[in-house]
Short mmCIF file of C-alpha atoms in Angstrom, two decimals:
data_model
loop_
_atom_site.label_atom_id
_atom_site.label_comp_id
_atom_site.label_asym_id
_atom_site.label_seq_id
_atom_site.Cartn_x
_atom_site.Cartn_y
_atom_site.Cartn_z
CA MET A 1 92.50 -15.88 -15.89
CA LYS A 2 90.74 -19.07 -16.89
CA ASN A 3 92.12 -20.61 -13.71
CA LEU A 4 90.58 -17.93 -11.61
CA ILE A 5 87.02 -18.16 -13.25
CA LEU A 6 86.37 -21.69 -12.71
CA PRO A 7 86.65 -21.80 -8.84
CA ALA A 8 84.62 -18.70 -8.79
CA PHE A 9 81.80 -20.20 -10.86
CA ALA A 10 82.04 -23.53 -8.78
CA LEU A 11 81.52 -21.31 -5.62
CA LEU A 12 78.56 -19.61 -7.16
CA ILE A 13 76.91 -22.87 -7.92
CA ALA A 14 77.58 -24.15 -4.51
CA PHE A 15 75.88 -21.00 -3.09
CA SER A 16 72.91 -21.44 -5.17
CA SER A 17 72.55 -25.12 -4.30
CA CYS A 18 72.57 -24.05 -0.72
CA ASN A 19 69.73 -21.42 -1.16
CA ASN A 20 67.49 -24.02 -3.01
CA GLN A 21 67.90 -26.47 -0.20
CA GLN A 22 66.21 -23.99 2.30
CA PRO A 23 62.52 -25.10 3.12
CA THR A 24 59.56 -22.83 2.15
CA THR A 25 56.25 -22.20 3.98
CA GLN A 26 53.00 -21.41 2.26
CA THR A 27 50.01 -19.98 4.14
CA GLU A 28 46.37 -20.68 2.87
CA VAL A 29 44.29 -17.55 2.92
CA SER A 30 40.71 -17.95 4.19
CA VAL A 31 37.97 -16.17 2.10
CA PRO A 32 35.72 -14.16 4.13
CA VAL A 33 32.02 -15.11 3.67
CA ARG A 34 28.48 -14.44 5.25
CA VAL A 35 26.13 -17.26 5.72
CA THR A 36 22.54 -17.88 6.58
CA GLU A 37 20.85 -20.75 8.11
CA VAL A 38 18.78 -22.94 5.61
CA ALA A 39 15.13 -22.70 6.73
CA ARG A 40 11.77 -23.57 5.59
CA LYS A 41 9.07 -20.80 4.82
CA THR A 42 6.39 -19.90 2.30
CA ILE A 43 7.23 -19.04 -1.18
CA ARG A 44 4.99 -17.39 -3.68
CA ASN A 45 5.23 -16.95 -7.39
CA THR A 46 3.31 -13.88 -8.60
CA LEU A 47 1.84 -12.12 -11.62
CA THR A 48 2.12 -8.41 -11.28
CA VAL A 49 -0.47 -6.08 -12.73
CA ASN A 50 -1.15 -2.21 -12.13
CA GLY A 51 -4.22 -0.13 -11.97
CA THR A 52 -6.19 2.52 -10.14
CA VAL A 53 -8.28 1.71 -7.14
CA SER A 54 -11.81 3.12 -6.79
CA PRO A 55 -14.34 3.00 -4.07
CA THR A 56 -17.07 0.23 -3.78
CA GLY A 57 -19.79 2.81 -2.89
CA THR A 58 -20.22 6.38 -3.81
CA SER A 59 -23.33 8.63 -3.19
CA GLU A 60 -24.17 12.19 -3.09
CA ALA A 61 -26.82 13.89 -0.99
CA LYS A 62 -28.79 16.98 -2.08
CA THR A 63 -31.13 19.24 -0.29
CA GLU A 64 -34.82 18.59 -1.18
CA SER A 65 -36.17 21.79 -0.03
CA GLU A 66 -34.95 25.29 0.39
CA GLY A 67 -34.02 26.75 3.93
CA GLU A 68 -31.31 28.32 6.05
CA TYR A 69 -28.12 26.20 6.18
CA ARG A 70 -27.34 24.58 9.48
CA LEU A 71 -24.31 22.09 9.57
CA GLN A 72 -24.59 19.59 12.43
CA ARG A 73 -21.95 18.55 14.99
CA ASN A 74 -20.36 15.04 14.62
CA PRO A 75 -21.33 13.22 17.98
CA ARG A 76 -17.86 11.29 17.81
CA THR A 77 -15.80 14.43 17.83
CA GLY A 78 -18.01 17.15 19.20
CA ALA A 79 -17.08 19.47 16.23
CA PRO A 80 -18.99 20.23 13.03
CA TYR A 81 -18.82 17.60 10.35
CA LYS A 82 -16.01 17.99 8.02
CA MET A 83 -14.38 16.12 5.10
CA GLY A 84 -12.55 13.02 6.19
CA ASP A 85 -15.18 12.17 8.95
CA ARG A 86 -16.48 8.66 8.97
CA VAL A 87 -20.41 8.60 8.97
CA ASN A 88 -23.01 5.92 9.18
CA LYS A 89 -25.92 5.69 6.90
CA ASP A 90 -28.73 7.98 7.93
CA GLU A 91 -26.81 10.12 10.08
CA VAL A 92 -28.08 13.78 10.05
CA ILE A 93 -25.33 15.86 8.53
CA VAL A 94 -27.33 19.14 7.72
CA LYS A 95 -30.42 20.76 8.84
CA LEU A 96 -32.49 23.37 6.97
CA GLU A 97 -34.61 25.97 8.86
CA ASN A 98 -37.81 27.23 7.03
CA PRO A 99 -40.63 28.15 9.52
CA GLU A 100 -42.97 29.09 6.57
CA TYR A 101 -42.61 25.65 5.10
CA ILE A 102 -43.28 24.03 8.38
CA LEU A 103 -46.56 26.10 8.89
CA SER A 104 -47.77 24.99 5.49
CA ILE A 105 -47.19 21.29 6.45
CA ARG A 106 -48.78 21.67 10.06
CA PRO A 107 -46.96 18.55 11.19
CA ASP A 108 -48.14 18.78 14.89
CA ALA A 109 -51.87 19.30 13.81
CA LYS A 110 -51.65 16.19 11.48
CA ALA A 111 -50.08 14.09 14.24
CA LEU A 112 -52.81 15.19 16.71
CA ASP A 113 -55.70 14.53 13.96
CA TRP A 114 -54.16 10.98 13.55
CA GLU A 115 -54.23 10.21 17.25
CA ASN A 116 -57.87 11.43 17.62
CA ALA A 117 -58.88 9.47 14.64
CA ARG A 118 -57.18 6.27 15.88
CA SER A 119 -58.80 6.65 19.23
CA GLU A 120 -62.27 7.23 17.78
CA TYR A 121 -61.85 4.23 15.36
CA ASP A 122 -60.94 1.83 18.55
CA LYS A 123 -63.99 3.25 20.20
CA GLN A 124 -66.17 2.46 17.16
CA LYS A 125 -64.79 -1.06 16.92
CA SER A 126 -65.60 -1.71 20.49
CA LEU A 127 -69.13 -0.42 20.05
CA TYR A 128 -69.54 -2.53 16.88
CA ASP A 129 -68.64 -5.66 18.73
CA LYS A 130 -71.42 -4.90 21.34
CA GLY A 131 -73.92 -3.90 18.55
CA GLY A 132 -73.93 -0.18 19.49
CA VAL A 133 -73.01 1.07 15.94
CA THR A 134 -73.61 -0.20 12.41
CA LEU A 135 -71.09 -1.70 10.09
CA ASN A 136 -71.48 1.54 7.91
CA GLU A 137 -70.60 3.72 10.76
CA LEU A 138 -67.67 1.62 11.51
CA LYS A 139 -66.37 1.83 7.98
CA LYS A 140 -66.62 5.55 7.99
CA SER A 141 -64.65 5.87 11.29
CA GLU A 142 -61.89 3.41 9.69
CA ILE A 143 -61.75 5.71 6.60
CA SER A 144 -61.14 8.76 8.78
CA PHE A 145 -58.58 7.00 10.77
CA LEU A 146 -56.76 5.96 7.56
CA ASN A 147 -56.97 9.27 5.98
CA ALA A 148 -55.55 10.90 9.11
CA LYS A 149 -52.80 8.26 9.10
CA TYR A 150 -51.70 9.01 5.56
CA ASP A 151 -51.88 12.92 6.11
CA ASN A 152 -49.61 12.40 9.12
CA GLU A 153 -47.07 10.12 7.13
CA ASN A 154 -47.19 12.60 4.33
CA SER A 155 -46.39 15.54 6.73
CA GLN A 156 -43.40 13.46 8.17
CA MET A 157 -42.00 12.90 4.82
CA GLN A 158 -42.41 16.52 3.82
CA MET A 159 -40.56 17.52 7.26
CA SER A 160 -37.84 15.11 6.34
CA LYS A 161 -36.84 17.18 3.38
CA LEU A 162 -35.52 19.71 5.76
CA ILE A 163 -32.78 17.51 6.91
CA VAL A 164 -29.86 15.88 4.86
CA LYS A 165 -28.52 12.50 5.86
CA ALA A 166 -25.60 10.53 5.10
CA PRO A 167 -26.63 8.24 2.21
CA ILE A 168 -24.33 5.32 2.87
CA ASN A 169 -21.81 4.21 5.43
CA GLY A 170 -18.42 5.84 4.49
CA VAL A 171 -16.32 8.85 4.73
CA ILE A 172 -17.36 12.36 3.66
CA VAL A 173 -15.18 13.31 0.70
CA ASP A 174 -16.95 16.49 -0.31
CA LEU A 175 -18.78 19.04 1.91
CA PRO A 176 -19.36 22.34 0.16
CA TYR A 177 -19.12 25.23 2.76
CA PHE A 178 -22.09 27.47 3.39
CA THR A 179 -22.05 30.38 5.92
CA PRO A 180 -24.34 29.23 8.79
CA GLY A 181 -27.80 30.78 8.15
CA THR A 182 -27.26 31.17 4.42
CA LYS A 183 -30.38 30.23 2.43
CA VAL A 184 -29.85 27.28 0.11
CA ALA A 185 -32.07 26.27 -2.84
CA SER A 186 -33.66 22.77 -3.28
CA GLY A 187 -31.36 20.49 -5.18
CA THR A 188 -28.06 21.95 -3.80
CA LEU A 189 -25.35 19.42 -3.28
CA ALA A 190 -24.82 19.12 0.40
CA LEU A 191 -22.24 16.25 0.68
CA LYS A 192 -20.68 13.48 -1.12
CA VAL A 193 -19.74 10.05 0.84
CA MET A 194 -17.48 7.18 -0.30
CA ASP A 195 -17.22 3.79 0.95
CA TYR A 196 -13.67 2.62 0.52
CA SER A 197 -13.28 0.02 3.47
CA LYS A 198 -13.09 -2.18 0.25
CA LEU A 199 -11.70 -0.98 -3.07
CA LYS A 200 -12.26 -2.08 -6.50
CA LEU A 201 -9.21 -2.64 -8.86
CA ASN A 202 -9.83 -2.87 -12.58
CA VAL A 203 -7.12 -4.73 -14.25
CA GLU A 204 -6.08 -6.19 -17.69
CA PHE A 205 -4.41 -9.59 -17.80
CA PRO A 206 -2.17 -10.77 -20.64
CA GLU A 207 -3.88 -13.51 -22.66
CA LYS A 208 -1.43 -16.25 -21.82
CA TYR A 209 -2.65 -16.19 -18.24
CA ILE A 210 -6.25 -17.06 -19.22
CA THR A 211 -5.80 -20.55 -17.53
CA THR A 212 -3.62 -19.31 -14.72
CA VAL A 213 -5.86 -16.75 -12.90
CA PHE A 214 -9.09 -17.58 -11.34
CA SER A 215 -11.87 -16.10 -9.24
CA GLY A 216 -10.92 -15.99 -5.49
CA GLN A 217 -7.34 -15.95 -6.16
CA GLU A 218 -5.25 -14.12 -3.53
CA ALA A 219 -3.19 -10.97 -4.25
CA TYR A 220 -1.11 -8.49 -2.36
CA VAL A 221 -1.68 -4.77 -3.31
CA THR A 222 0.81 -1.94 -2.69
CA ASN A 223 0.72 1.77 -3.44
CA TYR A 224 3.98 3.09 -4.70
CA ASN A 225 4.05 5.87 -2.13
CA LEU A 226 3.11 3.58 0.74
CA LYS A 227 5.38 0.68 0.27
CA ASP A 228 5.15 -0.54 3.85
CA ASP A 229 1.29 -0.92 3.69
CA THR A 230 0.48 -4.04 1.75
CA LEU A 231 -3.23 -4.97 1.69
CA ILE A 232 -4.80 -8.26 0.92
CA ALA A 233 -6.98 -8.67 -2.14
CA HIS A 234 -8.71 -11.34 -4.31
CA ILE A 235 -9.93 -11.70 -7.82
CA ASP A 236 -13.70 -11.08 -7.84
CA GLU A 237 -14.74 -11.05 -11.41
CA LEU A 238 -13.05 -12.37 -14.73
CA SER A 239 -14.12 -11.76 -18.24
CA PRO A 240 -14.09 -14.82 -20.47
CA ALA A 241 -13.49 -12.57 -23.67
CA ILE A 242 -10.21 -11.72 -24.98
CA ASN A 243 -9.74 -8.06 -26.41
CA GLU A 244 -8.56 -8.61 -29.97
CA SER A 245 -6.40 -5.41 -30.08
CA SER A 246 -4.54 -5.72 -26.75
CA ARG A 247 -4.73 -9.52 -26.45
CA THR A 248 -5.72 -9.19 -22.77
CA PHE A 249 -8.91 -9.91 -20.69
CA LYS A 250 -10.44 -7.86 -17.93
CA GLY A 251 -10.58 -8.67 -14.32
CA VAL A 252 -11.90 -6.84 -11.04
CA MET A 253 -10.21 -7.25 -7.76
CA LEU A 254 -11.56 -6.41 -4.32
CA VAL A 255 -9.04 -4.90 -1.95
CA GLU A 256 -9.50 -5.13 1.94
CA ASN A 257 -8.88 -1.75 3.22
CA PRO A 258 -10.50 -1.65 6.77
CA GLU A 259 -8.01 1.06 8.19
CA LEU A 260 -8.66 3.21 5.05
CA LYS A 261 -4.88 3.46 4.53
CA MET A 262 -5.25 3.21 0.78
CA ARG A 263 -7.37 5.99 -0.99
CA PRO A 264 -9.51 5.94 -3.80
CA GLY A 265 -7.66 7.22 -7.08
CA MET A 266 -4.24 5.75 -5.98
CA PHE A 267 -2.26 3.89 -8.59
CA VAL A 268 -1.18 0.45 -7.22
CA LYS A 269 0.66 -2.68 -7.89
CA SER A 270 -1.07 -5.82 -7.54
CA ASP A 271 0.99 -9.26 -7.11
CA ILE A 272 -1.43 -12.20 -7.74
CA VAL A 273 -0.32 -15.40 -6.22
CA ILE A 274 -0.34 -17.98 -9.13
CA GLU A 275 1.86 -20.62 -7.18
CA LYS A 276 2.37 -21.05 -3.69
CA LYS A 277 4.39 -23.56 -1.56
CA ASP A 278 4.12 -23.71 2.36
CA SER A 279 6.96 -25.11 4.70
CA THR A 280 9.51 -25.63 1.86
CA ILE A 281 13.21 -24.74 1.80
CA VAL A 282 13.68 -21.31 0.18
CA ILE A 283 16.95 -19.63 -0.56
CA PRO A 284 17.82 -16.17 -2.37
CA ARG A 285 17.99 -16.78 -6.12
CA ASP A 286 21.28 -14.86 -6.63
CA VAL A 287 23.37 -17.35 -4.69
CA ILE A 288 22.89 -20.07 -7.15
CA ARG A 289 26.06 -20.68 -9.39
CA LYS A 290 26.35 -22.78 -12.72
CA SER A 291 28.99 -25.35 -12.99
CA ARG A 292 29.76 -28.55 -14.87
CA ARG A 293 27.54 -30.22 -12.30
CA GLY A 294 24.50 -28.07 -13.02
CA GLU A 295 23.23 -25.52 -10.61
CA VAL A 296 25.15 -25.32 -7.25
CA VAL A 297 25.43 -23.47 -4.12
CA PHE A 298 28.07 -23.28 -1.25
CA VAL A 299 27.59 -24.49 2.19
CA VAL A 300 30.14 -24.17 5.00
CA GLU A 301 31.35 -27.41 6.57
CA ASN A 302 34.32 -27.42 8.85
CA ASN A 303 35.51 -24.00 7.91
CA ALA A 304 35.47 -24.91 4.07
CA ALA A 305 33.04 -24.02 1.28
CA VAL A 306 31.56 -27.29 -0.05
CA GLU A 307 29.89 -26.99 -3.59
CA ARG A 308 26.41 -28.60 -3.37
CA PRO A 309 24.34 -29.47 -6.47
CA ILE A 310 20.75 -28.55 -6.18
CA LYS A 311 17.39 -29.00 -7.91
CA THR A 312 14.91 -26.15 -7.77
CA GLY A 313 11.22 -25.77 -7.77
CA ILE A 314 8.93 -22.67 -8.17
CA GLY A 315 10.33 -19.26 -7.69
CA ASN A 316 9.97 -15.54 -8.04
CA ASP A 317 12.25 -12.56 -8.80
CA THR A 318 14.22 -12.91 -5.63
CA GLU A 319 13.76 -16.37 -4.14
CA ILE A 320 13.46 -20.02 -5.33
CA GLU A 321 12.28 -23.15 -3.80
CA ILE A 322 15.02 -25.95 -3.23
CA VAL A 323 13.51 -29.51 -3.73
CA ASP A 324 16.79 -31.34 -3.44
CA GLY A 325 20.39 -30.86 -2.23
CA LEU A 326 19.99 -28.75 0.87
CA ILE A 327 18.46 -29.59 4.58
CA THR A 328 17.38 -27.22 7.21
CA GLY A 329 20.14 -25.91 9.55
CA GLU A 330 22.91 -25.81 7.11
CA LYS A 331 24.80 -22.79 6.55
CA LEU A 332 24.43 -21.36 3.31
CA VAL A 333 26.92 -18.78 1.78
CA VAL A 334 25.10 -15.72 0.85
CA GLU A 335 27.88 -13.17 0.46
CA GLY A 336 31.44 -13.85 -0.82
CA TYR A 337 30.49 -16.86 -3.13
CA GLU A 338 31.90 -15.33 -6.12
CA MET A 339 35.40 -16.01 -4.87
CA LEU A 340 34.76 -19.91 -3.88
CA SER A 341 35.51 -23.06 -5.30
CA ASN A 342 34.95 -26.51 -3.85
CA ARG A 343 36.90 -26.94 -0.54
CA THR A 344 38.06 -23.36 -0.37
CA LYS A 345 38.89 -22.33 3.30
CA VAL A 346 36.56 -19.75 4.46
CA LYS A 347 36.06 -17.44 7.44
CA VAL A 348 32.50 -16.74 8.47
CA GLN A 349 32.08 -13.18 9.22
CA ASN A 350 28.27 -13.06 10.45
#
């Protein structure tokens, strides 16, 4: 039995040796990545504050006399004025009809009296220059002229109480409805106008930013419901005093709103630019990895990921400036970098 096992064992060893001598092949797998070209752009580091915007101008107009209500037509639309219409200062929005009031003022007669008195005064001046009348007669004529002038101006002022004008440039935000011909009393609210082509934003800044923010500083204002419409703003006023309870200081920002996209009363976010660099290399913050060499990113060279040490500058929540380590035009890995090490073979899938 022993003589039979030994040849069999030898045969097994020989077979195993033959298998070990067969050559093996190993295929290196390329890691799929996405890249972006390194480029220069502007980067901003911002301080975010929130608040509610308000109009820079608000004014109400009330009736100054009683009369029958007549809403006028907007010359730009051809329709009666309504809320949301833009108006210019002194545009006539409402007229009041009151024949008895007009009869008591007698505006036409006052205007005619003034014309006659002016004509008589001019005549007396001419005669006085020629010696035809005395100085006393000229003075009496002048007094009559001035009295007629003031009476006419007063009648015009009284007549103006029968119309309601837009008090400022802006947008009608309140226009109480009255049936045409309804008699309204003096002191009735006729319309309210807001100017929100510029908006005010009152904010509170944390105390630690007392030396960081300054008057004239640029900001970007966004409403949470209108995220695609970002408006330019700047700091207009800053309080030098710190609130002892909240450890904050007050500021007022002016928001440019020429197209009236943002409305008074909206809650907004304001990103104030506290640092800014133009034409500098900027990359996404999340592509930076930590290694024994410090902060690194991966760039693609000859189908391989090359680990590149970098030095960073200013940044914000999503982007950061690169002051050393990258040059424009290089292919920066922005997806798939988690699976990479230095010199890993990659396949760009952009």
